[in-house]
Coordinates of C-alpha atoms in Angstrom, one line a residue:
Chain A
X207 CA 59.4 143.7 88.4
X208 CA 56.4 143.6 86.4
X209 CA 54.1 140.4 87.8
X210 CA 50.0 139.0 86.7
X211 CA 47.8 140.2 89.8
X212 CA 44.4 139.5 89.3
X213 CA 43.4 140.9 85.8
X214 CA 46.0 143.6 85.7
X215 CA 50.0 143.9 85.3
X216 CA 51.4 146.0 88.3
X217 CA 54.8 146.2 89.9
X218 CA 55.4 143.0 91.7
X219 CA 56.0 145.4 95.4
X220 CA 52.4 146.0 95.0
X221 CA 50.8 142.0 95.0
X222 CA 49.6 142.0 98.3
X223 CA 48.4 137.9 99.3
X224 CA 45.7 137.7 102.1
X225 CA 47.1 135.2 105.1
X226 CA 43.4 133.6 104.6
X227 CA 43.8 133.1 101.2
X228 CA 42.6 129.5 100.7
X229 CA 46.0 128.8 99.0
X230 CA 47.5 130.0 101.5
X231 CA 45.8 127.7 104.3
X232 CA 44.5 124.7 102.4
X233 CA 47.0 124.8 99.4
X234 CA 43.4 125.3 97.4
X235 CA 44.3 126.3 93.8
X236 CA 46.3 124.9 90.5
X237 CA 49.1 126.2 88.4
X238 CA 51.0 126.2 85.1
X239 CA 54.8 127.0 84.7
X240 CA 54.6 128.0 80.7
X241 CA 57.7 127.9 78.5
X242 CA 59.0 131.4 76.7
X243 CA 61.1 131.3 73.7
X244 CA 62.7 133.7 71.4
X245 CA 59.6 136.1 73.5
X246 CA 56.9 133.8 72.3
X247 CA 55.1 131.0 74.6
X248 CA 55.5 127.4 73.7
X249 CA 52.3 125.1 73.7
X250 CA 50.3 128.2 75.0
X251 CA 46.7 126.4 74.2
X252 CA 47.9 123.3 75.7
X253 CA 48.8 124.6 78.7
X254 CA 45.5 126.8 79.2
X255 CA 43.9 123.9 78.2
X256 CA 45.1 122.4 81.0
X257 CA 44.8 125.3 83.8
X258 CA 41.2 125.1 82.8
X259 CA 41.1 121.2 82.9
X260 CA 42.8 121.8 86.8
X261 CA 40.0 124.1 87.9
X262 CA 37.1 122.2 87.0
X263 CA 38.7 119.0 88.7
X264 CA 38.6 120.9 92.2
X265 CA 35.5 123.0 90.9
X266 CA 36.8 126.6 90.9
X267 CA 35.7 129.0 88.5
X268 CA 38.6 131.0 86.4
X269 CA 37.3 134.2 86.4
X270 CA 38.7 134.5 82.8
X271 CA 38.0 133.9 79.1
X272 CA 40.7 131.9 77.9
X273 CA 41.0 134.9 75.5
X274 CA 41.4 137.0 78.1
X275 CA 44.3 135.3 80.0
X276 CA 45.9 134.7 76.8
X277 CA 46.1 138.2 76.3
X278 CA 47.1 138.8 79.8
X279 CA 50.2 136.2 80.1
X280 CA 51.5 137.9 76.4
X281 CA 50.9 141.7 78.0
X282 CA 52.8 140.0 81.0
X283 CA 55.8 138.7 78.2
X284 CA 56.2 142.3 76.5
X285 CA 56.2 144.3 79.5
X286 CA 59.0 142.1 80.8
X287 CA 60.7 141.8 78.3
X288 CA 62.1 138.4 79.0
X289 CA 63.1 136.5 75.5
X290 CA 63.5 132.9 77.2
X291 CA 62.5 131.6 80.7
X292 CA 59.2 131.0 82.3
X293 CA 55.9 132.1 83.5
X294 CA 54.8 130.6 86.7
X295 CA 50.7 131.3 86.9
X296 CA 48.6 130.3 89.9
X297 CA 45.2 130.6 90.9
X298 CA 43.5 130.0 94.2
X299 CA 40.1 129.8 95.8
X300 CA 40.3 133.4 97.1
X301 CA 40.0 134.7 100.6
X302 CA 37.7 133.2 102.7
X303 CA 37.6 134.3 106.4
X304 CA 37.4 132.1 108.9
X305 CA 39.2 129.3 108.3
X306 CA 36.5 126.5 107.4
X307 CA 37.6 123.4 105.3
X308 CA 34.0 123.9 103.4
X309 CA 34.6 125.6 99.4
X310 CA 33.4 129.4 100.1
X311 CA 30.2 131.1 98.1
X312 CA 30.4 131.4 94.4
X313 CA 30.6 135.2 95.2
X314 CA 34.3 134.6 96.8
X315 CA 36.4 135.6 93.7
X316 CA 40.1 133.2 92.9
X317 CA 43.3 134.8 93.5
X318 CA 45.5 135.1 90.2
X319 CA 49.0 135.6 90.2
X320 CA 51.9 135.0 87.6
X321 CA 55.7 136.2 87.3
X322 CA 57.7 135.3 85.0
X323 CA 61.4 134.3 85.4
X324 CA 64.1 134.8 82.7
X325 CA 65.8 131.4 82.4
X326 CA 67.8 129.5 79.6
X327 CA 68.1 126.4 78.5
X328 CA 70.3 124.3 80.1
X329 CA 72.4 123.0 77.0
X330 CA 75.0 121.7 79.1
X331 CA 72.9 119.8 81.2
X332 CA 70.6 118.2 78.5
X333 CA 74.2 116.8 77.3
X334 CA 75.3 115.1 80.4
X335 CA 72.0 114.2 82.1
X336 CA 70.8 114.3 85.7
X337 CA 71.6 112.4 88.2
X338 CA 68.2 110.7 90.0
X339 CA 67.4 108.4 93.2
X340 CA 64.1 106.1 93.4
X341 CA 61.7 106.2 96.1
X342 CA 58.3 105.8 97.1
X343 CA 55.2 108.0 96.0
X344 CA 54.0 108.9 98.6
X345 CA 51.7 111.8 96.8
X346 CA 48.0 111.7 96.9
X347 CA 45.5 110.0 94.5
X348 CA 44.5 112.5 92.0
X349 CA 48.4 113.6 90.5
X350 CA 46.5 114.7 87.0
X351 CA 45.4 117.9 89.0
X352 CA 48.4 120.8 88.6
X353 CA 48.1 121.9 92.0
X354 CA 49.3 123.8 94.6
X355 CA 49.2 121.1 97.9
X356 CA 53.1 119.9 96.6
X357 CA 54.1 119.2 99.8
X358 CA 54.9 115.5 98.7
X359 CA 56.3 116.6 95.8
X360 CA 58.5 119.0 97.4
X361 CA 59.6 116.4 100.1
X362 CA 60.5 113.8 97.6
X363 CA 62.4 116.5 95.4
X364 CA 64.5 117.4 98.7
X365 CA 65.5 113.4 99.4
X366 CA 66.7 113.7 95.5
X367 CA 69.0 116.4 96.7
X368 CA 69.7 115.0 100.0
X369 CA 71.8 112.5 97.9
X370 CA 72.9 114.6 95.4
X371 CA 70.5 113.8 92.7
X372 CA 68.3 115.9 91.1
X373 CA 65.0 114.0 90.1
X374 CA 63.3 111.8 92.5
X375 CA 62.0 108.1 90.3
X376 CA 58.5 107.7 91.9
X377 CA 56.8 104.3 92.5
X378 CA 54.1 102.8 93.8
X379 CA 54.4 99.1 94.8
X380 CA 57.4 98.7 92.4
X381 CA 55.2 100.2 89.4
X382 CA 56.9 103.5 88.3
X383 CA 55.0 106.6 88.1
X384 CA 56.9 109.5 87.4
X385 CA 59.5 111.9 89.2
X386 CA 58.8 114.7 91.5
X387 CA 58.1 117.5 88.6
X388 CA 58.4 115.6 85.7
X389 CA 57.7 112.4 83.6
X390 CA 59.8 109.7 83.2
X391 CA 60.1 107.3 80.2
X392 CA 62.3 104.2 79.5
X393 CA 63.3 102.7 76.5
X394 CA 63.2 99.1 76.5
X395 CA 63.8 96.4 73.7
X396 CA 63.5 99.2 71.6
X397 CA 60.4 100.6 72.8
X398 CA 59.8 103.3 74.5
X399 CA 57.4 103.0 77.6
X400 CA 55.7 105.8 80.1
X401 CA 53.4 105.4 82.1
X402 CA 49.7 105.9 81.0
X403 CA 47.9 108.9 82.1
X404 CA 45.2 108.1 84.6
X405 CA 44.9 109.6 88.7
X406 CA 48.7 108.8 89.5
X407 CA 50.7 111.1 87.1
X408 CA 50.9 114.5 85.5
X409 CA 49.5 114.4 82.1
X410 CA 52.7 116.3 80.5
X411 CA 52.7 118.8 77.7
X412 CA 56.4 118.1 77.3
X413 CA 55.4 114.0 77.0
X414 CA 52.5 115.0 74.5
X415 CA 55.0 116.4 72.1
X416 CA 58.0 114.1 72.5
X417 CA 54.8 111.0 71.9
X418 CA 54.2 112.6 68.7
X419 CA 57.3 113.2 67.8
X420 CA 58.5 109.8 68.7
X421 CA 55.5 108.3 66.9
X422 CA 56.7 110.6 63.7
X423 CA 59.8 108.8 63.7
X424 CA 58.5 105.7 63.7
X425 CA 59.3 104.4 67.6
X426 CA 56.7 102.9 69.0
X427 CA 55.9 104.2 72.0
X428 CA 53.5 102.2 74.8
X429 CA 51.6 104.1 77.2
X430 CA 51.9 101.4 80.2
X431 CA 52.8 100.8 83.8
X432 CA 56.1 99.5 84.2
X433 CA 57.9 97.9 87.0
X434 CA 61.2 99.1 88.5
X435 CA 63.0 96.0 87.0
X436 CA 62.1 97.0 84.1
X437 CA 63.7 100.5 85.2
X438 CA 66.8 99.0 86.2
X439 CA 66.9 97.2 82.8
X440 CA 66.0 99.6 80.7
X441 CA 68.7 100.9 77.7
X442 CA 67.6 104.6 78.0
X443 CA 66.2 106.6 80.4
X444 CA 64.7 110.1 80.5
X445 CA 62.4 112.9 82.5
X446 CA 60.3 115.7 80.5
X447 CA 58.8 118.3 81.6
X448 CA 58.1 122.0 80.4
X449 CA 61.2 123.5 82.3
X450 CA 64.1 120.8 81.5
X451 CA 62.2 119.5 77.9
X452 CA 64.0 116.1 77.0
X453 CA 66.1 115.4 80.0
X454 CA 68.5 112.4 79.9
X455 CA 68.7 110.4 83.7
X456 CA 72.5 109.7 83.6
X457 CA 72.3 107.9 87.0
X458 CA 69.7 106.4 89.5
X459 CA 71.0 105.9 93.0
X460 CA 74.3 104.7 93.3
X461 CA 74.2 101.5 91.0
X462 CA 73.4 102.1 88.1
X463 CA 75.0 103.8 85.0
X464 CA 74.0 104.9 81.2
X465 CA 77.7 104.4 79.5
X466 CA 76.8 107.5 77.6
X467 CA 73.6 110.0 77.6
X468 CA 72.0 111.1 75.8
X469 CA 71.0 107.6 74.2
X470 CA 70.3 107.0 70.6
X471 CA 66.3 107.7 71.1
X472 CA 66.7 110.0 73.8
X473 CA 68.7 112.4 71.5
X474 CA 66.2 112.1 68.5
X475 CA 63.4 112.7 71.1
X476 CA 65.5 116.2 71.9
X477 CA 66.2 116.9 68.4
X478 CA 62.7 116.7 67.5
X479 CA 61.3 118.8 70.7
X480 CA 63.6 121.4 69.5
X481 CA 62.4 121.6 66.0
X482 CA 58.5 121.9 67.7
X483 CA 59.8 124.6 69.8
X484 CA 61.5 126.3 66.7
X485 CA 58.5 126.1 64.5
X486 CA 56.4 127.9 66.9
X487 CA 58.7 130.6 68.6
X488 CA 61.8 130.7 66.0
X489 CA 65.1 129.7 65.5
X490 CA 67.0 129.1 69.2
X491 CA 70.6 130.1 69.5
X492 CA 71.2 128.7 72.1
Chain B
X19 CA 41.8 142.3 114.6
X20 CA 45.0 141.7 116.7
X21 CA 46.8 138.4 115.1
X22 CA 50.5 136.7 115.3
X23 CA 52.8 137.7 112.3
X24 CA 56.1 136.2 113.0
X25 CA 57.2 136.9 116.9
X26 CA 54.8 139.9 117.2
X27 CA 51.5 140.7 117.6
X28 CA 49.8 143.4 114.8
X29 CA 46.8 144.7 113.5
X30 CA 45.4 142.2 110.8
X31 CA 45.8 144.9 108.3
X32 CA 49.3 145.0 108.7
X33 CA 50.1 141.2 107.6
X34 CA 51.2 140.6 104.2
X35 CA 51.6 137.8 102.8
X36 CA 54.4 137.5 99.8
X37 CA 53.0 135.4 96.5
X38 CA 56.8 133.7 96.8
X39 CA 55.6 132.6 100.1
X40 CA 56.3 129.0 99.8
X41 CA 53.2 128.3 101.8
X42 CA 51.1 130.0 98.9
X43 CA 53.2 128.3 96.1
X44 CA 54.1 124.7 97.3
X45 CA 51.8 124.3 100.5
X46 CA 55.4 124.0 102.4
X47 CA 54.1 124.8 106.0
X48 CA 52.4 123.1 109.2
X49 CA 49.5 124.5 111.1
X50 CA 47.3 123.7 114.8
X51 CA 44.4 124.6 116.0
X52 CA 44.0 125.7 119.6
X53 CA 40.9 125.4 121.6
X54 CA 40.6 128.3 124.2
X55 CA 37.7 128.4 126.8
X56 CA 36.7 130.7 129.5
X57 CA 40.5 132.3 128.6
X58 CA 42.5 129.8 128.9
X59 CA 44.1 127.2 126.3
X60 CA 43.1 123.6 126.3
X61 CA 45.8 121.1 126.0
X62 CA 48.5 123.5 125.0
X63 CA 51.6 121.4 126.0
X64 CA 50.2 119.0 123.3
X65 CA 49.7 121.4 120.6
X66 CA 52.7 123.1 120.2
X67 CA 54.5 119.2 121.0
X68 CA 52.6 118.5 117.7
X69 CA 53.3 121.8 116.1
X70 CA 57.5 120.9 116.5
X71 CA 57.1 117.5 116.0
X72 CA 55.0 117.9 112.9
X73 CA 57.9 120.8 111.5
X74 CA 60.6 118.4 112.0
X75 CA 58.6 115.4 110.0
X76 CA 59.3 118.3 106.7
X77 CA 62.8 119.7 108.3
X78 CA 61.4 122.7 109.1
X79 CA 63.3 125.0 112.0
X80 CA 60.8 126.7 114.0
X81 CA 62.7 129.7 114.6
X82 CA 60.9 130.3 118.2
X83 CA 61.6 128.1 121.7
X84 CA 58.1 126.4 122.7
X85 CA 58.3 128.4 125.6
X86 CA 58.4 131.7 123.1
X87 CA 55.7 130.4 121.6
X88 CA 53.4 129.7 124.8
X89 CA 54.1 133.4 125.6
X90 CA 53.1 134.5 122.2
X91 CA 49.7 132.4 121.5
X92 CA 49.1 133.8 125.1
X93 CA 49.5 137.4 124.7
X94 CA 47.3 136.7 121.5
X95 CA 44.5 135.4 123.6
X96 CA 44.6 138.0 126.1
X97 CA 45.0 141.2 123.7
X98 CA 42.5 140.0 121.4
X99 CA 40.0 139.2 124.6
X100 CA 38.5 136.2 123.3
X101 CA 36.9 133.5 126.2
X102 CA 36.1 130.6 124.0
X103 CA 37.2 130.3 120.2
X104 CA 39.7 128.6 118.1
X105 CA 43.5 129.6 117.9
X106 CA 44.9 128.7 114.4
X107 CA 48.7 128.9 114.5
X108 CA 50.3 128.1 110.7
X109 CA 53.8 128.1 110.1
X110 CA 55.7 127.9 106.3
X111 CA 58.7 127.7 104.9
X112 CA 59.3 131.3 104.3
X113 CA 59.7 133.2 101.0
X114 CA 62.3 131.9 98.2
X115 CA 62.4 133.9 95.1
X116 CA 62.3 132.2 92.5
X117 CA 60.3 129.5 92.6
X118 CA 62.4 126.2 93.6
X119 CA 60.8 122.7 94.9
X120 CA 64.2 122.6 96.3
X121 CA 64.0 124.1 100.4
X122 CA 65.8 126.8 100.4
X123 CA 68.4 127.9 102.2
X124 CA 68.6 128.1 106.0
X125 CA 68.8 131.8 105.8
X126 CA 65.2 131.9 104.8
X127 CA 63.0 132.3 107.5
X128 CA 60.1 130.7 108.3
X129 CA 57.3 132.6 107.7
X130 CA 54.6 132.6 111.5
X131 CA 51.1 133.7 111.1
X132 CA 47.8 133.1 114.0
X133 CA 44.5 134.3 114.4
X134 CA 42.0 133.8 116.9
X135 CA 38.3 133.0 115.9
X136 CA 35.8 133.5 118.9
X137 CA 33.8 129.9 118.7
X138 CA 30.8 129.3 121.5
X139 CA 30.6 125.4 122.0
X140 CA 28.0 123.5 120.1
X141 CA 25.9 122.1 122.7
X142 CA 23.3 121.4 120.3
X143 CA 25.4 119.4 118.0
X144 CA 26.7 117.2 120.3
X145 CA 23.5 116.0 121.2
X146 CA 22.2 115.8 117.5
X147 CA 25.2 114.4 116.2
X148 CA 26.4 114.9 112.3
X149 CA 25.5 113.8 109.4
X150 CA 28.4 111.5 107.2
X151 CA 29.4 110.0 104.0
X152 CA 31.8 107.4 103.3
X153 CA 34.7 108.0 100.6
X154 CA 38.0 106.9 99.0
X155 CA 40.7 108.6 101.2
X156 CA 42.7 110.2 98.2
X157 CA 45.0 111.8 100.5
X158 CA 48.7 111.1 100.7
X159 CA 50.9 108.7 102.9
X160 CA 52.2 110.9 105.4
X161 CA 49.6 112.0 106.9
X162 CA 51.0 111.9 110.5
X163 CA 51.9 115.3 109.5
X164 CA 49.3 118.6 110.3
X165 CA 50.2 120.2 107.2
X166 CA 48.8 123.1 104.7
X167 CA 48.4 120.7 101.5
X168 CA 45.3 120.2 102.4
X169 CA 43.6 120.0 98.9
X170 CA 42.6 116.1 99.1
X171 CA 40.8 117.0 102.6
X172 CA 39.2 119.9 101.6
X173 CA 37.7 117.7 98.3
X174 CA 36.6 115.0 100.3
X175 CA 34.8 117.9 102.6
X176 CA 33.4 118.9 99.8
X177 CA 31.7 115.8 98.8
X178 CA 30.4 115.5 102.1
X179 CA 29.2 118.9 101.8
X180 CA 27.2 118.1 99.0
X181 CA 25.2 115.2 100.2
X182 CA 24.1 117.4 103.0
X183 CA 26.7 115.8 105.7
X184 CA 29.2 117.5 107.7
X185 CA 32.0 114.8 107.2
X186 CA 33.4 112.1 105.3
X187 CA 34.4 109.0 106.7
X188 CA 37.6 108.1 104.4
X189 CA 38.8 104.4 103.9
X190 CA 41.5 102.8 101.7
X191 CA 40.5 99.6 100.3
X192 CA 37.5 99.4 102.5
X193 CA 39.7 100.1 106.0
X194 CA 38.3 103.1 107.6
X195 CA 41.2 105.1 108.4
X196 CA 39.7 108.9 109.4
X197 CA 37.8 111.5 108.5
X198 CA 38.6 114.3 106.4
X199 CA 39.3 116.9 109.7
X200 CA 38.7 114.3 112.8
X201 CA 39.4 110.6 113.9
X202 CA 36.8 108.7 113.8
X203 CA 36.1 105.6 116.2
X204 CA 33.7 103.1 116.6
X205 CA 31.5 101.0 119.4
X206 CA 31.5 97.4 118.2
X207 CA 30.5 94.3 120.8
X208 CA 31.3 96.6 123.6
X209 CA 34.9 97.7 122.5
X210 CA 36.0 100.9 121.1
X211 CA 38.2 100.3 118.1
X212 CA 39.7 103.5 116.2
X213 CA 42.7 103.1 113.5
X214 CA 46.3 103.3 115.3
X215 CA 48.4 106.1 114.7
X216 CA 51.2 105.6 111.6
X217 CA 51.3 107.1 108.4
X218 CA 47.9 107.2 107.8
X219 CA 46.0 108.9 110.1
X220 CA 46.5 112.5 112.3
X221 CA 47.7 111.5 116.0
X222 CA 45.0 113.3 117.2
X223 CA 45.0 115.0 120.7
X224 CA 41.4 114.8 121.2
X225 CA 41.7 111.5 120.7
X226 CA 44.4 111.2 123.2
X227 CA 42.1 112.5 125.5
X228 CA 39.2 110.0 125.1
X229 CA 41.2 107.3 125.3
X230 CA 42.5 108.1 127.9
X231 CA 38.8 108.9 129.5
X232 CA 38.0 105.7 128.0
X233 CA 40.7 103.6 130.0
X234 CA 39.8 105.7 133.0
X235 CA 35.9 104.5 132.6
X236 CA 36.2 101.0 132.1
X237 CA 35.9 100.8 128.7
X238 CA 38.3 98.6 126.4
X239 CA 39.9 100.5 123.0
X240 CA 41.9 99.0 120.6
X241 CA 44.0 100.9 118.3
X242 CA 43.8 98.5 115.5
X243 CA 42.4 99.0 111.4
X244 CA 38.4 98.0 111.1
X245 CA 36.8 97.5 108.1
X246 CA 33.4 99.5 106.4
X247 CA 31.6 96.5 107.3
X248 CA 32.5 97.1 111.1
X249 CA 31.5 100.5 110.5
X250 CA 28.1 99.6 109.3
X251 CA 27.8 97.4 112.5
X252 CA 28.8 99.2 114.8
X253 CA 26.4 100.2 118.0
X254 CA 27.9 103.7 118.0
X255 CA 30.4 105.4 115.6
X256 CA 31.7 108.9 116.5
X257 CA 34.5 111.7 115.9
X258 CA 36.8 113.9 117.7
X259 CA 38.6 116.7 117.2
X260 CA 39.6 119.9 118.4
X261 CA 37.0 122.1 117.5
X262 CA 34.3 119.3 117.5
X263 CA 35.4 117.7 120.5
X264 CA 33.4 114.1 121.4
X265 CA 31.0 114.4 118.1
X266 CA 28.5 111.3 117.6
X267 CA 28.1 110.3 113.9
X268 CA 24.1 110.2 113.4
X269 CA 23.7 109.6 109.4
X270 CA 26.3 107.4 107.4
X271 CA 25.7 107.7 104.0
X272 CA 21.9 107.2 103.3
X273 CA 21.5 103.6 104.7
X274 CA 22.6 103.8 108.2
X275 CA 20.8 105.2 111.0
X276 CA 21.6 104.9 114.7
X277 CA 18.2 105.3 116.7
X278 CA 19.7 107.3 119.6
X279 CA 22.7 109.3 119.6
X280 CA 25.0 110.4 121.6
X281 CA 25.0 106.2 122.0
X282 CA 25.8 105.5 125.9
X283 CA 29.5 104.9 125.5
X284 CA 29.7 108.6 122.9
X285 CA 27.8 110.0 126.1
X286 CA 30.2 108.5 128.7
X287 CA 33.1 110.1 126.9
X288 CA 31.7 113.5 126.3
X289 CA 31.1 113.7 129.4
X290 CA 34.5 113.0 130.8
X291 CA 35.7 115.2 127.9
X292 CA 34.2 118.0 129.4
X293 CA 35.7 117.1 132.8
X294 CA 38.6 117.4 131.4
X295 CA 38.0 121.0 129.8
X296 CA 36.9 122.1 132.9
X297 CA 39.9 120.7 135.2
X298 CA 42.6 122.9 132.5
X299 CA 40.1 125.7 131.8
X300 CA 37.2 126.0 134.3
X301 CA 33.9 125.2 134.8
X302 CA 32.1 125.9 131.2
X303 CA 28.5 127.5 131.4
X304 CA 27.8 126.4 127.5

């Protein structure tokens, strides 16, 4: 299997990852997972954009031209050959020996590494929902950094499973956040509400696209905190995110229940995202 | 180098780290630190106690009895030759291919990896004492638990760092709760206070220690939250940890001074400290 290493493509038996490798010992470095279609990346830009927007937020220098790792994902693509599924790109701080909490010399170089994963989209699943429970976040305080320290995460996503969900509702205080690897919206009254981007969320390429499609359409969409009442109340309820798009909650915990997902908005929100994703990567079959 | 890679003991160069290591990819692992002098490890019992108790907090087996593990971190020390220096012992969740914020299976094993660093004491430091800041703690709400998403700490480092101090003293909503790699405690009217143990601080084992001098000496400690406010008035503020020991905090910020440090009680307890050292690992000549 062909896999990103540094600036080169080699055999993945090759990669070789230093056990002082800062993100190996401090979690020290960010992430994209990027979305393939039809062999062409979705929101590319954006999500470079955003890799960027991570480093500089924890002060690490990509070693790269956005040109360059452009180039390198696509090379990564073709060589593949994988139509649909996902690129999963990291960078870390590098290898820094001994252990010592402090950032190492500029002259340390990041760690880059990217595979990509065929995967396709989950039709089926878009149709009926997921199932979700609501908990508390207990992640840290800077959750518009795509990084590598997911421990939280991770934990919160396992409770979700624990009780046979699949997305874990974050809140803090009783004010929503978002779920474990994803945002969450609600539609309320008609409106559809997520929280605004700030320190305690992701800020989604998935939600950038369905706010403008929404917005096309003419629903009015309010970037504010809302409460878990309002949760509870809400008509519709759904999760973006890069891997799973426009994902209808069918549950959360044990009480309560959509009569039937996707809802009216929900389903033009996933109509919409898959015109965006057609426009830019071709027609999807499936 | 000799280090630990799973239940053996290799040359450095051997150890290879897979990028699906769940440690690199999600920060899924736990980790101690070890202090060895004159050959023998200090408080070991208390480590590894730590080092299950902190595995079980994130279900994680540790494939090895504690009494496997004694042997190993052992052999380590002997092979590698090392008198006084700094044992780091890090545990993940394995490799999982492909990438899943799910755990995986219990087939996957956890991945073991340790190296020893050879550390003299810093004599001089203890007397000078270290320079601090004071900032948000942006960490998150578990952190009972020695884990490897350490990204928060190591930012908060960092700013430390680059006001030319060697810690930061973290608070949420002005309570003082830690510092970004040590406990921190504080002299106030004749009474140590330091924040209890919970969610929101590292059940430290240096600290263990100290209070336990502390009681020994006379002095009273109270495990209770203090404000910045007591901070700023306290007669004597200082932190512990493994590799620092009994550290006196001589700079907070740019306002406050202390005209004398180690302050007498500081002194008192780095004294009996070193008592202590010297009882489990005999008489130190640094």
């Amino acid at each position: 299997m062909k896999v990103i290493w540094n600036n080169e493509i080699v055999d993945r038996s090759q990669v070789r990852i230093d056990p002082e490798d800062r993100g190996y010992q401090f979690g020290d470095g960010i992430y994209e997972v990027i979305r393939a279609y039809n062999g062409t990346f979705f929101c590319l830009e954006e999500h470079l954009d955003r890799f960027y927007s991570s480093a500089s937020k924890i002060e690490m220098n990509v070693p790269y031209t956005p040109a360059e790792l452009k180039h390198l994902v696509n090379r990564l693509l073709d060589e593949t050959g994988i139509q649909t599924g996902n690129l999963y790109l990291q960078l870390t701080r590098g290898v820094s020996s001994p252990r010592n909490h402090m950032y190492p010399d500029a002259g340390v170089l990041p760690m880059l590494t990217g595979t990509m994963t065929a995967v396709d989209r989950d039709a089926a699943k878009m149709e009926a929902g997921i199932p979700t429970i609501v908990t508390d976040d207990i992640r840290w305080l800077k959750c518009d950094i795509k990084m590598i320290s997911l421990l939280g995460n991770i934990m919160v996503k396992h409770e979700a499973h624990k009780h046979n969900a699949e997305e874990a509702i974050l809140h803090r205080d009783g004010i929503v956040t978002e779920c474990s690897s994803s945002n969450l919206a609600i539609v309320k009254n008609g409106e559809i509400l997520t929280h605004p981007d700030g320190n305690l969320i992701l800020p989604g390429i998935t939600k950038l696209v369905w706010i403008r499609c929404a917005k096309a359409l003419g629903y009015p969409v309010r970037e504010v905190p809302f409460s878990l009442d309002d949760l509870y109340e809400a008509e519709e309820v759904f999760c973006s995110s890069t891997t799973i798009e426009v994902m209808p909650v069918s549950r959360i915990g044990d009480h309560v229940l959509f009569d039937k997902v996707p809802g009216k908005v929900t389903r033009a929100l996933q109509n919409a995202y898959l015109e965006e994703i057609e426009q830019q990567c071709g027609l999807l079959t499936v």
